[in-house]
Amino acid sequence: MGFFNNQSKNDMELPASKRIDSNKAAQEKRLNLSLDDNIQYVKNMLGHSSDIVIREIQIGAGEKFKAGIFYTDGLTDLQSVQKFIIESLMPSIPNTELNPNVSSPDKILQVVKDQILTVGAIKDVSEFGSLTTALLSGDVILLLDGCTQGFIIGMRGWKDRAVTESTTETVIRGPKEGFTECIRTNTALIRRKIKDSNLWLTTKSIGRVTKTDVSIMYIKGIANDKIVEEVHRRLDRIDIDSILESGYIEELIQEKTYTPFPTLYHSERPDVIAAELLEGKVAILVDGTPIVLVVPALFISFIQAAEDYYTRADISTLIRMLRFLCIFISLLGPSLYIAITTFHQEMLPTQLLIGLAAQREGVPFTAFIEAVMMEVTFEILREAGLRMPKAIAQAVSIVGTLVIGTAAVEAGIISAAMVIVVALTGIASFVLPAFDMSMTFRMLRFPLMILAASFGLFGIIVGIFALVLHLCSLRSFGVPYLSPFAPFNLEEQKDTIFRFPRWAMLTRPRLINKNNIVREQSNHSEPTRDNAGG
């Protein structure tokens, strides 16, 4: 006992790099023959944590053998441990007595595995590193005195959130279920959508401390093999202490380009991820978060919504056009107002110009200062509405906006037209389905306002040109970010601004998928009066 305490004390006095090497050596240490030594080692390794339960029992009908059962309280299904392990191994149950002719501990262990344990998931373990990882993941460890090998028995049973409706991606028509924080629940939700043997899943453990499960899911034969290999390579390259959310993975594997635009798409809806997998993309699931990443990501993906494919093609097309209009309003609304009222008043009708001049007569600030003040105020109110308790957030946001806007106009600080422009811009930014892209346009709004205040419409045009050139230079896992707009592909415009009928979208995107292009056979024919029922 004193040896272990002294060892822990000496480890604390080592430098950080040497402590990591020492911990790594401890993780790679193999199990001892003595069960007592193994129990003591596990206790010291885990700091005698009170939630680690170690149960010692005697097994065997003839010669008794001492066995140890390890599990973590709160992460393991206790009823299953009692019913399928302890009761099965106790010699007082006649139906589970071991063969008295088997006297070797190794043979006893094999009989336990083959004849006694009535559980499905059993793996061998011979190192303390694998043992502690499985133990702290909710699995049960079974060790036998006199054996340098044990079992990892899958009996995870922690409390997790039930499958509920997504709160960030709401739809009127379509599935209501959303991902949860449990990675196994999430993979099951996707497999319910795609019941195909080519839907492959690979799981890695990332994070030296957290050892978070990260899964890669794709459809073999549809996904591009080079993209799958690149995803594996970038994930294997990660060397970090902790992965607590998929945002960690997103930052570590995205393109090393300074850009405000998201180059990885994410969603918390199983139907969206299933649709992306069927396009030939790769999904990355992280344990502990309902947000699933998708690569490669295209600019057009952030403008589309799940409901676009559940309603008629004409309605979906109209809504997409509305979204693109809202993008321009969200990005250029204040900038155009500043440029026109400051440099290009001749573009306005005379009556409107006279009205704006009358409104601004008592305002002491320029249009640019007005816009900045109102935009910053609007962002503060929006952020406050997100962080406040839900019971009062909506009321405070609405009342705060009305009171501040009305008081600012009556005090002569802000013109009424500027309040209208900023309010319309803020509302337009909420139309975009993807919050990340909405945040990007909110950020880019301010540089364009500066260009408009400095150079008028000429500055806005230069800013738009620079923005388009930047977008054309971006790639996501080797795929051009603006495809199929740039490079332009006429055939793939069927699912961009317009949404063609389902029977017209016969092929998958060619820049993403090169293995299996055709998704539907062209056998559509217009219904006649006879075969349509009259």
PDB file of N, CA and C in Angstrom, residues 68 110 166 178 288 324 359 492:
ATOM      1  N   GLY A  68     -13.498 -11.180  -9.411  1.00  0.00           N
ATOM      2  CA  GLY A  68     -13.785  -9.784  -9.115  1.00  0.00           C
ATOM      3  C   GLY A  68     -14.616  -9.156 -10.225  1.00  0.00           C
ATOM      4  N   GLN A 110     -12.685 -19.741 -19.519  1.00  0.00           N
ATOM      5  CA  GLN A 110     -13.252 -20.069 -20.825  1.00  0.00           C
ATOM      6  C   GLN A 110     -14.659 -20.653 -20.675  1.00  0.00           C
ATOM      7  N   SER A 166     -36.362  18.339 -32.647  1.00  0.00           N
ATOM      8  CA  SER A 166     -35.256  19.294 -32.740  1.00  0.00           C
ATOM      9  C   SER A 166     -35.768  20.699 -32.457  1.00  0.00           C
ATOM     10  N   GLY A 178     -35.171  14.164 -33.289  1.00  0.00           N
ATOM     11  CA  GLY A 178     -33.843  14.761 -33.363  1.00  0.00           C
ATOM     12  C   GLY A 178     -32.840  13.889 -32.629  1.00  0.00           C
ATOM     13  N   GLY A 288     -21.867  12.478 -26.863  1.00  0.00           N
ATOM     14  CA  GLY A 288     -22.075  13.573 -25.923  1.00  0.00           C
ATOM     15  C   GLY A 288     -22.685  14.810 -26.536  1.00  0.00           C
ATOM     16  N   PHE A 324     -32.865  33.359 -50.720  1.00  0.00           N
ATOM     17  CA  PHE A 324     -31.791  34.104 -51.380  1.00  0.00           C
ATOM     18  C   PHE A 324     -32.045  35.609 -51.313  1.00  0.00           C
ATOM     19  N   GLN A 359     -36.887  63.557 -41.614  1.00  0.00           N
ATOM     20  CA  GLN A 359     -36.646  62.679 -40.465  1.00  0.00           C
ATOM     21  C   GLN A 359     -35.251  62.887 -39.881  1.00  0.00           C
ATOM     22  N   GLU A 492     -26.581  20.128 -62.758  1.00  0.00           N
ATOM     23  CA  GLU A 492     -26.791  20.042 -61.317  1.00  0.00           C
ATOM     24  C   GLU A 492     -27.526  21.245 -60.739  1.00  0.00           C
TER      25      GLU A 492
END
